[in-house]
Amino acid sequence: MNFKNYSIREIHNLLVENKISVKNIIEEVIQQVEKDLKENFLITFTSEQAKKVANNFKFNKDKILSGIPYVNKDNVSTKDILTTAGSKILSNYIPPYDATVSKILNDNEAILLGKSALDELGMGGTGLFSFNGIVKNPFDNNRIIGGSSSGSAFAVCKGYVPFSIGTDTGDSIRKPASYVGIYGYKPTYGSISRYGVIPYAPSLDHVGFFTNHAEDLIYLANELFKYDPKDSTSIDNSKNYLDVFNTKNKKIRFGFLQEVWDILDDQLKNAYSKLFENLKKDNHEVEIFSFKKELLDAIPAMYMMISFAEGVSTSSNLDGINFGVRSEAENYQQLIKKTRTDSFNETVKRRFLLGSYQLKKENQELLLAKSKKVRRLVVDRINYFFKQFDIMILPPSLDVAPLISKVYGTDIEERYDDSKAFIHDLLILANLNGMPSITLPFIKDETTKLPIGINICSKPFTDDYLLSTTLYLEKLIKKAFK
Ligand code: GLN
């Protein structure tokens, strides 16, 4: 069974009608995954546990996720199952408790198939920096899959599972989704609890998921959005999301950023023009909006300041003292120093260094506080955008997934060289104000035949609106871009 061809609802119906069994699904998918384990997309393959659960499974027709296999990102805690966050320092860490999202999935009787690879601690966007090895683009081995939720994107793209869990601090769900032509959804900030999720930067971190079909996003939102008193940033964004299936689309006001339009190549300009024509034919509005170039240009630096400072602060417990891998040394200070030196990759170390620099007393006002002010200015501009529009359309990237040779050894701070640099980090807009944001499959590049996605965002707390727009766009894109 390849889950690319079946939505969660369809699998559920087949189970209800007894046309397939949970035991068979799990056995089959385990065989498929075994052949692909060398691709490093799983840090832990929970095949034994999954088999055990499937063998005695009592299918529950009232639970849409009952018996549905999934993959969880390895920075999400799973009780008694290794949880490494892609980092050597946690390569022996077995949490004594479940993250809230893992617990909800367990309660819903979904079956965990494995823990997926990520760029260490979520820091990165390539899939090249998980301690267990490189995760490559399944369509072209010379290219990245994107990250940091690399393994989760891989599993859904290959059709091994109908959905997987990811996290998104800058674009870690939505960028890889674009590179492999699947759906990636980062809901409104706080909709899914972060309790038990190993943080990168808490003011930007979101939990979300990948799927192969728009309708699956709706079922997952319906089950996973729950207020959680254990996470102080959790919000109650629960609703009957199934109502989205009955929503009639009224006139939607779509906005596209002028600064982005100015740098699109011909292929994307044509694709977007075609999309806009189709939207207008359906009586929707499409207008260009100038965001202000200097604000967009400030995003990468501001994101780095805020996320690196929060990152080094939240990761200060990773020191080999209480848990994780420990290097031997003569005294306490040296032990911490050696453990951290031995265990973290270069990206993480650089980010920690820059983060610490800003957290120095004399730099806090000068650098960190200033970044927060810039964040506020950008958020004000987003709010202004939504006074005139319902949906913001963003290209997740200007091109297909880059070649590994092009990006290896580079990181976000090296993107200052040209005036188009902001485009790489455009999706971060949605982490700054917490608005919901979904990447959908869009076009196939003419030369490489690789996918390039499209991203849409709406106002915070309007996830239902964004989901109904996604359903609509899925149909329209399939029809118009055959
Ligand atoms: N690619 C971005 C970074 O390098 C985003 C990472 C993320 O969302 N976790 O930080």
CSV table of C-alpha atoms and ligand atoms in Angstrom, one decimal:
chain,number,residue,atom,x,y,z
A,1,MET,CA,0.0,0.0,0.0
A,2,ASN,CA,1.5,3.3,-1.0
A,3,PHE,CA,-0.1,6.0,1.1
A,4,LYS,CA,0.5,8.6,-1.6
A,5,ASN,CA,-2.6,7.2,-3.3
A,6,TYR,CA,-4.9,7.1,-0.2
A,7,SER,CA,-6.1,9.8,2.1
A,8,ILE,CA,-6.5,9.1,5.8
A,9,ARG,CA,-10.3,9.0,5.3
A,10,GLU,CA,-9.9,6.4,2.5
A,11,ILE,CA,-7.7,4.2,4.5
A,12,HIS,CA,-10.1,4.5,7.5
A,13,ASN,CA,-13.0,3.5,5.2
A,14,LEU,CA,-11.1,0.5,3.9
A,15,LEU,CA,-10.5,-0.6,7.5
A,16,VAL,CA,-14.2,-0.1,8.4
A,17,GLU,CA,-15.2,-2.2,5.5
A,18,ASN,CA,-12.7,-4.9,6.4
A,19,LYS,CA,-11.0,-4.7,3.1
A,20,ILE,CA,-7.7,-4.3,4.7
A,21,SER,CA,-6.4,-5.0,8.2
A,22,VAL,CA,-4.2,-3.0,10.4
A,23,LYS,CA,-1.9,-6.0,10.8
A,24,ASN,CA,-1.4,-6.2,7.0
A,25,ILE,CA,-0.8,-2.5,6.6
A,26,ILE,CA,1.9,-2.5,9.3
A,27,GLU,CA,3.6,-5.6,8.0
A,28,GLU,CA,3.7,-4.3,4.5
A,29,VAL,CA,4.9,-0.8,5.4
A,30,ILE,CA,7.7,-2.3,7.6
A,31,GLN,CA,8.9,-4.4,4.7
A,32,GLN,CA,9.0,-1.3,2.5
A,33,VAL,CA,10.8,0.9,5.0
A,34,GLU,CA,13.4,-1.8,5.8
A,35,LYS,CA,14.6,-1.5,2.2
A,36,ASP,CA,15.1,2.2,2.5
A,37,LEU,CA,16.6,2.5,6.0
A,38,LYS,CA,20.0,3.2,4.4
A,39,GLU,CA,18.6,6.6,3.4
A,40,ASN,CA,18.9,7.7,7.0
A,41,PHE,CA,15.4,9.2,7.2
A,42,LEU,CA,14.7,7.3,10.5
A,43,ILE,CA,16.9,7.6,13.5
A,44,THR,CA,14.9,4.9,15.3
A,45,PHE,CA,12.7,2.4,13.4
A,46,THR,CA,10.0,1.2,15.9
A,47,SER,CA,9.1,-1.8,13.8
A,48,GLU,CA,9.0,-4.2,16.7
A,49,GLN,CA,6.7,-2.1,18.8
A,50,ALA,CA,4.6,-1.4,15.8
A,51,LYS,CA,4.2,-5.1,15.0
A,52,LYS,CA,3.3,-5.9,18.5
A,53,VAL,CA,0.6,-3.2,18.6
A,54,ALA,CA,-0.7,-4.3,15.2
A,55,ASN,CA,-0.9,-7.9,16.1
A,56,ASN,CA,-3.3,-7.4,18.9
A,57,PHE,CA,-5.0,-4.4,17.4
A,58,LYS,CA,-8.7,-3.6,18.1
A,59,PHE,CA,-9.7,-1.3,15.3
A,60,ASN,CA,-11.9,1.6,16.5
A,61,LYS,CA,-14.2,2.8,13.8
A,62,ASP,CA,-15.0,6.0,15.8
A,63,LYS,CA,-11.4,7.1,15.6
A,64,ILE,CA,-10.2,8.4,12.3
A,65,LEU,CA,-6.5,7.7,13.2
A,66,SER,CA,-7.1,4.3,14.6
A,67,GLY,CA,-4.5,1.9,13.1
A,68,ILE,CA,-2.9,4.7,10.9
A,69,PRO,CA,0.9,4.5,10.8
A,70,TYR,CA,2.9,7.7,11.2
A,71,VAL,CA,6.4,9.0,11.8
A,72,ASN,CA,7.3,11.4,14.6
A,73,LYS,CA,10.1,13.9,14.4
A,74,ASP,CA,12.9,12.9,16.7
A,75,ASN,CA,12.8,16.1,18.7
A,76,VAL,CA,9.4,15.1,20.0
A,77,SER,CA,9.6,13.0,23.2
A,78,THR,CA,8.3,9.5,23.1
A,79,LYS,CA,8.1,7.6,26.4
A,80,ASP,CA,10.7,4.7,26.5
A,81,ILE,CA,11.7,5.4,22.9
A,82,LEU,CA,15.0,7.0,22.0
A,83,THR,CA,14.6,10.8,21.3
A,84,THR,CA,17.8,12.4,20.0
A,85,ALA,CA,16.8,15.7,18.4
A,86,GLY,CA,19.3,14.7,15.7
A,87,SER,CA,22.1,15.4,18.1
A,88,LYS,CA,25.0,13.2,19.3
A,89,ILE,CA,24.6,14.7,22.8
A,90,LEU,CA,21.1,13.1,23.1
A,91,SER,CA,22.0,9.9,21.2
A,92,ASN,CA,21.4,7.9,24.4
A,93,TYR,CA,18.4,9.8,25.7
A,94,ILE,CA,15.2,7.8,26.4
A,95,PRO,CA,12.5,10.1,27.7
A,96,PRO,CA,10.5,8.9,30.7
A,97,TYR,CA,7.4,10.7,29.4
A,98,ASP,CA,5.5,11.4,26.2
A,99,ALA,CA,5.2,14.8,24.6
A,100,THR,CA,1.6,15.9,24.6
A,101,VAL,CA,1.3,15.5,20.8
A,102,SER,CA,2.8,11.9,21.1
A,103,LYS,CA,0.2,11.2,23.8
A,104,ILE,CA,-2.7,12.5,21.7
A,105,LEU,CA,-1.6,10.3,18.8
A,106,ASN,CA,-1.3,7.3,21.1
A,107,ASP,CA,-4.8,8.0,22.6
A,108,ASN,CA,-6.1,8.2,19.0
A,109,GLU,CA,-4.5,4.8,18.4
A,110,ALA,CA,-2.3,5.9,15.6
A,111,ILE,CA,0.7,3.6,15.2
A,112,LEU,CA,4.2,5.0,15.5
A,113,LEU,CA,6.5,3.6,12.9
A,114,GLY,CA,9.7,5.5,13.7
A,115,LYS,CA,11.4,8.7,14.8
A,116,SER,CA,12.7,10.8,11.9
A,117,ALA,CA,16.0,12.5,11.3
A,118,LEU,CA,16.4,16.3,11.6
A,119,ASP,CA,19.1,18.8,11.3
A,120,GLU,CA,20.6,18.8,14.8
A,121,LEU,CA,18.3,20.5,17.3
A,122,GLY,CA,16.2,21.8,14.4
A,123,MET,CA,19.1,24.2,13.5
A,124,GLY,CA,19.3,24.0,9.7
A,125,GLY,CA,17.3,23.7,6.6
A,126,THR,CA,19.1,21.0,4.5
A,127,GLY,CA,18.9,17.5,6.0
A,128,LEU,CA,22.7,17.3,6.0
A,129,PHE,CA,23.1,17.8,9.7
A,130,SER,CA,21.5,14.9,11.6
A,131,PHE,CA,24.1,13.0,13.6
A,132,ASN,CA,23.0,9.7,12.1
A,133,GLY,CA,23.8,10.8,8.5
A,134,ILE,CA,22.6,12.8,5.5
A,135,VAL,CA,19.0,12.6,4.3
A,136,LYS,CA,18.8,13.3,0.6
A,137,ASN,CA,16.1,14.3,-1.8
A,138,PRO,CA,14.3,11.1,-2.9
A,139,PHE,CA,13.8,12.4,-6.4
A,140,ASP,CA,17.5,13.3,-7.0
A,141,ASN,CA,20.3,12.1,-4.8
A,142,ASN,CA,22.5,15.0,-5.6
A,143,ARG,CA,20.0,17.4,-4.0
A,144,ILE,CA,18.9,18.2,-0.5
A,145,ILE,CA,15.5,17.4,0.8
A,146,GLY,CA,15.5,20.4,3.0
A,147,GLY,CA,15.0,20.6,6.7
A,148,SER,CA,15.1,20.5,9.5
A,149,SER,CA,12.1,18.1,9.4
A,150,SER,CA,13.9,16.1,6.7
A,151,GLY,CA,13.0,12.5,7.7
A,152,SER,CA,9.4,13.3,8.2
A,153,ALA,CA,9.1,14.9,4.8
A,154,PHE,CA,10.9,11.8,3.3
A,155,ALA,CA,8.5,9.3,4.9
A,156,VAL,CA,5.4,11.1,3.6
A,157,CYS,CA,6.8,11.8,0.2
A,158,LYS,CA,7.7,8.1,-0.3
A,159,GLY,CA,4.2,7.2,0.8
A,160,TYR,CA,5.4,5.1,3.7
A,161,VAL,CA,3.0,6.9,6.0
A,162,PRO,CA,0.0,9.1,5.3
A,163,PHE,CA,1.2,11.7,7.7
A,164,SER,CA,4.2,12.7,9.9
A,165,ILE,CA,4.9,15.2,12.6
A,166,GLY,CA,7.3,18.0,12.1
A,167,THR,CA,8.4,21.2,13.8
A,168,ASP,CA,8.9,24.6,12.3
A,169,THR,CA,10.9,27.5,13.7
A,170,GLY,CA,11.7,29.3,10.5
A,171,ASP,CA,10.3,27.1,7.7
A,172,SER,CA,11.3,23.5,8.7
A,173,ILE,CA,8.0,22.0,7.6
A,174,ARG,CA,7.1,24.2,4.8
A,175,LYS,CA,10.3,24.4,2.9
A,176,PRO,CA,11.0,20.6,2.6
A,177,ALA,CA,7.3,20.1,1.7
A,178,SER,CA,7.9,22.4,-1.3
A,179,TYR,CA,11.1,20.5,-2.3
A,180,VAL,CA,9.3,17.1,-2.4
A,181,GLY,CA,5.8,18.2,-3.6
A,182,ILE,CA,3.8,17.4,-0.5
A,183,TYR,CA,1.6,19.3,2.0
A,184,GLY,CA,3.3,20.9,5.0
A,185,TYR,CA,1.3,22.7,7.7
A,186,LYS,CA,2.4,25.0,10.5
A,187,PRO,CA,-0.7,26.0,12.4
A,188,THR,CA,-1.3,29.1,14.4
A,189,TYR,CA,1.3,29.4,17.2
A,190,GLY,CA,0.4,27.3,20.2
A,191,SER,CA,-2.3,25.2,18.5
A,192,ILE,CA,-0.4,22.0,19.1
A,193,SER,CA,1.3,21.8,22.4
A,194,ARG,CA,5.1,22.0,22.6
A,195,TYR,CA,5.2,20.2,25.9
A,196,GLY,CA,7.8,17.5,25.5
A,197,VAL,CA,9.2,18.9,22.3
A,198,ILE,CA,12.9,19.6,22.5
A,199,PRO,CA,13.0,23.4,21.8
A,200,TYR,CA,15.1,25.4,19.3
A,201,ALA,CA,13.6,28.9,19.9
A,202,PRO,CA,10.4,28.9,21.9
A,203,SER,CA,9.0,32.2,20.6
A,204,LEU,CA,9.2,30.8,17.1
A,205,ASP,CA,8.8,27.1,17.5
A,206,HIS,CA,5.6,25.4,16.2
A,207,VAL,CA,4.5,21.8,15.9
A,208,GLY,CA,2.8,20.8,12.7
A,209,PHE,CA,2.7,18.0,10.1
A,210,PHE,CA,3.1,16.7,6.6
A,211,THR,CA,0.6,14.9,4.4
A,212,ASN,CA,0.0,13.9,0.8
A,213,HIS,CA,-3.6,15.3,0.6
A,214,ALA,CA,-5.2,18.6,1.7
A,215,GLU,CA,-8.1,16.9,3.4
A,216,ASP,CA,-5.7,15.0,5.7
A,217,LEU,CA,-4.6,18.3,7.1
A,218,ILE,CA,-8.2,18.9,8.3
A,219,TYR,CA,-8.5,15.6,10.1
A,220,LEU,CA,-5.2,16.1,11.8
A,221,ALA,CA,-6.1,19.7,12.9
A,222,ASN,CA,-9.3,18.3,14.3
A,223,GLU,CA,-7.5,15.8,16.5
A,224,LEU,CA,-4.2,17.6,17.4
A,225,PHE,CA,-5.3,21.2,18.2
A,226,LYS,CA,-5.9,21.1,22.0
A,227,TYR,CA,-5.2,23.5,24.8
A,228,ASP,CA,-2.5,22.1,27.1
A,229,PRO,CA,-2.0,23.5,30.5
A,230,LYS,CA,1.5,21.9,30.5
A,231,ASP,CA,2.7,24.3,27.8
A,232,SER,CA,2.4,28.0,28.9
A,233,THR,CA,2.3,29.1,25.3
A,234,SER,CA,-0.5,26.7,24.4
A,235,ILE,CA,-3.7,28.2,23.1
A,236,ASP,CA,-7.2,26.8,22.6
A,237,ASN,CA,-7.6,26.7,18.8
A,238,SER,CA,-9.8,23.6,18.9
A,239,LYS,CA,-12.9,23.6,16.8
A,240,ASN,CA,-14.9,21.2,14.7
A,241,TYR,CA,-12.5,21.5,11.8
A,242,LEU,CA,-14.6,19.0,9.9
A,243,ASP,CA,-17.0,21.9,9.2
A,244,VAL,CA,-14.4,23.1,6.8
A,245,PHE,CA,-15.6,20.4,4.3
A,246,ASN,CA,-18.9,22.2,4.1
A,247,THR,CA,-17.6,25.8,3.8
A,248,LYS,CA,-18.6,27.6,0.7
A,249,ASN,CA,-15.7,29.8,-0.5
A,250,LYS,CA,-16.8,33.4,-0.8
A,251,LYS,CA,-14.7,35.9,-2.5
A,252,ILE,CA,-11.1,35.5,-1.3
A,253,ARG,CA,-8.8,38.5,-1.4
A,254,PHE,CA,-5.3,37.1,-2.3
A,255,GLY,CA,-2.2,39.3,-1.9
A,256,PHE,CA,1.2,38.8,-3.5
A,257,LEU,CA,4.3,40.7,-2.4
A,258,GLN,CA,5.7,43.2,-5.0
A,259,GLU,CA,9.3,42.6,-3.8
A,260,VAL,CA,8.8,38.9,-4.5
A,261,TRP,CA,7.2,39.4,-7.9
A,262,ASP,CA,10.1,41.6,-9.0
A,263,ILE,CA,12.6,38.7,-8.6
A,264,LEU,CA,10.7,35.7,-9.9
A,265,ASP,CA,12.1,34.0,-13.0
A,266,ASP,CA,10.0,33.6,-16.1
A,267,GLN,CA,8.9,30.1,-15.2
A,268,LEU,CA,7.4,31.1,-11.9
A,269,LYS,CA,6.0,34.4,-13.2
A,270,ASN,CA,4.1,32.4,-15.8
A,271,ALA,CA,2.9,29.9,-13.3
A,272,TYR,CA,1.7,32.6,-10.9
A,273,SER,CA,0.1,34.6,-13.7
A,274,LYS,CA,-1.8,31.5,-14.7
A,275,LEU,CA,-2.9,30.8,-11.1
A,276,PHE,CA,-4.0,34.4,-10.7
A,277,GLU,CA,-6.1,34.3,-13.9
A,278,ASN,CA,-7.8,31.2,-12.7
A,279,LEU,CA,-8.5,32.7,-9.3
A,280,LYS,CA,-10.0,35.8,-11.0
A,281,LYS,CA,-12.1,33.6,-13.2
A,282,ASP,CA,-13.6,32.2,-10.0
A,283,ASN,CA,-14.4,35.8,-8.9
A,284,HIS,CA,-11.6,36.1,-6.4
A,285,GLU,CA,-9.4,39.1,-6.0
A,286,VAL,CA,-5.6,39.1,-6.6
A,287,GLU,CA,-3.6,42.2,-5.9
A,288,ILE,CA,0.1,43.1,-5.5
A,289,PHE,CA,1.2,44.5,-2.1
A,290,SER,CA,4.4,46.3,-1.3
A,291,PHE,CA,5.8,44.9,1.9
A,292,LYS,CA,8.8,47.3,2.1
A,293,LYS,CA,12.1,45.9,0.9
A,294,GLU,CA,14.1,47.0,4.0
A,295,LEU,CA,11.8,45.0,6.3
A,296,LEU,CA,12.1,41.9,4.2
A,297,ASP,CA,15.9,42.3,4.0
A,298,ALA,CA,16.0,42.5,7.8
A,299,ILE,CA,14.3,39.2,8.3
A,300,PRO,CA,17.3,36.8,8.1
A,301,ALA,CA,19.4,38.8,10.5
A,302,MET,CA,16.6,39.4,12.9
A,303,TYR,CA,15.6,35.7,12.8
A,304,MET,CA,19.2,34.7,13.6
A,305,MET,CA,19.5,37.1,16.5
A,306,ILE,CA,16.3,36.0,18.1
A,307,SER,CA,16.5,32.3,17.4
A,308,PHE,CA,20.2,31.9,18.2
A,309,ALA,CA,19.8,33.7,21.6
A,310,GLU,CA,16.7,31.6,22.5
A,311,GLY,CA,18.5,28.5,21.2
A,312,VAL,CA,21.6,28.8,23.3
A,313,SER,CA,19.5,29.6,26.3
A,314,THR,CA,17.1,26.7,26.0
A,315,SER,CA,19.9,24.3,25.2
A,316,SER,CA,21.9,25.1,28.2
A,317,ASN,CA,20.7,21.9,29.9
A,318,LEU,CA,22.5,19.9,27.2
A,319,ASP,CA,25.7,19.6,29.1
A,320,GLY,CA,26.3,16.0,29.9
A,321,ILE,CA,25.4,16.4,33.6
A,322,ASN,CA,21.7,15.4,33.9
A,323,PHE,CA,21.2,13.4,30.8
A,324,GLY,CA,22.7,12.6,27.4
A,325,VAL,CA,26.2,11.7,26.4
A,326,ARG,CA,29.0,12.7,28.6
A,327,SER,CA,32.7,13.2,27.8
A,328,GLU,CA,35.2,12.4,30.5
A,329,ALA,CA,37.2,15.3,32.0
A,330,GLU,CA,38.9,16.3,35.2
A,331,ASN,CA,36.5,18.7,36.7
A,332,TYR,CA,32.9,20.0,36.3
A,333,GLN,CA,33.7,22.9,34.0
A,334,GLN,CA,35.9,20.9,31.8
A,335,LEU,CA,33.4,18.1,31.6
A,336,ILE,CA,30.7,20.5,30.3
A,337,LYS,CA,33.1,22.2,27.9
A,338,LYS,CA,34.4,18.9,26.5
A,339,THR,CA,30.9,17.3,26.3
A,340,ARG,CA,29.6,20.3,24.3
A,341,THR,CA,32.7,20.6,22.2
A,342,ASP,CA,32.6,16.8,21.3
A,343,SER,CA,28.9,16.6,20.7
A,344,PHE,CA,27.6,19.5,18.7
A,345,ASN,CA,28.1,20.1,15.0
A,346,GLU,CA,29.7,23.3,13.6
A,347,THR,CA,26.3,24.9,12.8
A,348,VAL,CA,25.1,24.5,16.3
A,349,LYS,CA,28.3,25.7,17.8
A,350,ARG,CA,28.3,28.8,15.6
A,351,ARG,CA,24.7,29.5,16.5
A,352,PHE,CA,25.4,29.1,20.2
A,353,LEU,CA,28.4,31.4,20.0
A,354,LEU,CA,26.4,34.2,18.2
A,355,GLY,CA,23.5,33.6,20.6
A,356,SER,CA,25.7,34.0,23.7
A,357,TYR,CA,27.3,37.1,22.3
A,358,GLN,CA,23.9,38.8,22.1
A,359,LEU,CA,23.0,37.6,25.6
A,360,LYS,CA,26.0,39.3,27.1
A,361,LYS,CA,24.8,42.2,29.3
A,362,GLU,CA,26.3,44.9,27.2
A,363,ASN,CA,24.8,43.5,23.9
A,364,GLN,CA,21.3,42.7,25.0
A,365,GLU,CA,20.0,46.2,24.4
A,366,LEU,CA,22.1,46.8,21.3
A,367,LEU,CA,21.4,43.6,19.5
A,368,LEU,CA,18.7,41.4,21.0
A,369,ALA,CA,16.2,44.1,22.0
A,370,LYS,CA,16.7,45.8,18.6
A,371,SER,CA,15.9,42.6,16.8
A,372,LYS,CA,12.7,42.3,18.8
A,373,LYS,CA,11.8,45.8,17.7
A,374,VAL,CA,12.4,44.9,14.1
A,375,ARG,CA,10.2,41.8,14.6
A,376,ARG,CA,7.5,44.1,15.9
A,377,LEU,CA,7.8,46.3,12.7
A,378,VAL,CA,7.5,43.3,10.5
A,379,VAL,CA,4.5,42.0,12.4
A,380,ASP,CA,2.9,45.4,12.1
A,381,ARG,CA,3.3,45.3,8.4
A,382,ILE,CA,1.8,41.8,8.3
A,383,ASN,CA,-1.2,43.1,10.3
A,384,TYR,CA,-1.5,45.9,7.8
A,385,PHE,CA,-1.5,43.4,4.9
A,386,PHE,CA,-4.4,41.5,6.5
A,387,LYS,CA,-6.5,44.7,6.7
A,388,GLN,CA,-6.7,44.5,2.9
A,389,PHE,CA,-6.3,40.8,2.2
A,390,ASP,CA,-7.4,37.4,3.4
A,391,ILE,CA,-4.6,35.2,2.1
A,392,MET,CA,-0.9,35.9,1.6
A,393,ILE,CA,0.7,33.9,-1.2
A,394,LEU,CA,4.4,33.2,-0.8
A,395,PRO,CA,6.8,31.1,-3.0
A,396,PRO,CA,8.6,28.8,-0.6
A,397,SER,CA,11.6,29.1,-2.8
A,398,LEU,CA,12.6,30.5,-6.3
A,399,ASP,CA,13.8,27.2,-7.5
A,400,VAL,CA,13.8,23.4,-7.0
A,401,ALA,CA,15.7,21.8,-4.1
A,402,PRO,CA,19.4,23.0,-4.4
A,403,LEU,CA,22.3,20.7,-5.1
A,404,ILE,CA,24.1,19.3,-2.0
A,405,SER,CA,27.4,20.6,-3.4
A,406,LYS,CA,26.0,24.1,-3.5
A,407,VAL,CA,24.8,24.3,0.1
A,408,TYR,CA,27.2,22.0,1.9
A,409,GLY,CA,29.0,23.9,4.6
A,410,THR,CA,26.9,27.0,4.3
A,411,ASP,CA,24.4,28.3,6.8
A,412,ILE,CA,21.8,31.0,7.0
A,413,GLU,CA,24.3,33.7,8.0
A,414,GLU,CA,26.1,33.4,4.7
A,415,ARG,CA,23.2,34.8,2.7
A,416,TYR,CA,23.9,38.4,2.5
A,417,ASP,CA,25.6,38.7,-0.9
A,418,ASP,CA,22.7,39.8,-3.0
A,419,SER,CA,19.5,41.7,-3.0
A,420,LYS,CA,17.4,38.6,-3.5
A,421,ALA,CA,18.7,37.0,-0.2
A,422,PHE,CA,15.5,37.6,1.7
A,423,ILE,CA,13.6,35.2,-0.5
A,424,HIS,CA,15.4,32.2,1.1
A,425,ASP,CA,13.9,33.1,4.5
A,426,LEU,CA,10.6,34.5,3.5
A,427,LEU,CA,8.5,31.8,5.2
A,428,ILE,CA,9.9,33.0,8.5
A,429,LEU,CA,7.2,35.7,8.3
A,430,ALA,CA,4.7,33.2,9.6
A,431,ASN,CA,6.9,32.3,12.6
A,432,LEU,CA,7.2,36.0,13.6
A,433,ASN,CA,3.5,36.6,14.2
A,434,GLY,CA,2.4,32.9,14.5
A,435,MET,CA,0.0,33.0,11.6
A,436,PRO,CA,-1.0,29.6,10.1
A,437,SER,CA,0.9,28.7,7.0
A,438,ILE,CA,0.5,25.8,4.5
A,439,THR,CA,2.7,24.7,1.7
A,440,LEU,CA,1.0,22.9,-1.2
A,441,PRO,CA,2.3,21.2,-4.3
A,442,PHE,CA,2.4,23.6,-7.2
A,443,ILE,CA,4.4,23.1,-10.3
A,444,LYS,CA,7.1,20.7,-11.7
A,445,ASP,CA,10.2,22.5,-13.0
A,446,GLU,CA,10.5,22.2,-16.8
A,447,THR,CA,14.1,21.2,-16.9
A,448,THR,CA,14.6,19.0,-13.8
A,449,LYS,CA,11.0,17.8,-13.5
A,450,LEU,CA,11.3,18.4,-9.7
A,451,PRO,CA,8.5,20.0,-7.7
A,452,ILE,CA,8.3,23.6,-6.5
A,453,GLY,CA,5.5,24.3,-3.9
A,454,ILE,CA,3.4,27.3,-3.1
A,455,ASN,CA,2.7,28.7,0.3
A,456,ILE,CA,-0.3,30.4,1.7
A,457,CYS,CA,-0.9,32.2,5.1
A,458,SER,CA,-3.9,33.8,6.8
A,459,LYS,CA,-4.4,35.7,10.0
A,460,PRO,CA,-3.6,34.0,13.3
A,461,PHE,CA,-6.5,31.8,14.6
A,462,THR,CA,-8.0,31.6,11.1
A,463,ASP,CA,-6.8,28.0,10.5
A,464,ASP,CA,-10.2,26.9,9.3
A,465,TYR,CA,-10.2,29.6,6.7
A,466,LEU,CA,-6.7,28.7,5.5
A,467,LEU,CA,-7.7,25.0,5.4
A,468,SER,CA,-10.8,25.7,3.3
A,469,THR,CA,-8.6,27.8,0.9
A,470,THR,CA,-6.2,24.9,0.7
A,471,LEU,CA,-8.9,22.5,-0.3
A,472,TYR,CA,-10.0,24.9,-2.9
A,473,LEU,CA,-6.5,25.5,-4.3
A,474,GLU,CA,-5.7,21.8,-4.3
A,475,LYS,CA,-8.5,21.3,-6.8
A,476,LEU,CA,-7.7,24.4,-8.8
A,477,ILE,CA,-4.0,23.6,-9.1
A,478,LYS,CA,-4.6,20.0,-10.1
A,479,LYS,CA,-7.0,21.2,-12.8
A,480,ALA,CA,-5.1,24.2,-14.2
A,481,PHE,CA,-1.5,22.7,-13.9
A,482,LYS,CA,-2.0,19.3,-15.4
B,1,GLN,N1,16.1,26.8,8.1
B,1,GLN,C1,15.9,27.6,9.2
B,1,GLN,C2,17.2,27.6,10.1
B,1,GLN,O1,18.2,27.2,9.6
B,1,GLN,C3,14.7,27.1,10.0
B,1,GLN,C4,14.9,25.9,10.9
B,1,GLN,C5,13.6,25.5,11.6
B,1,GLN,O2,12.5,25.9,11.2
B,1,GLN,N2,13.8,24.7,12.6
B,1,GLN,O3,17.1,27.9,11.2
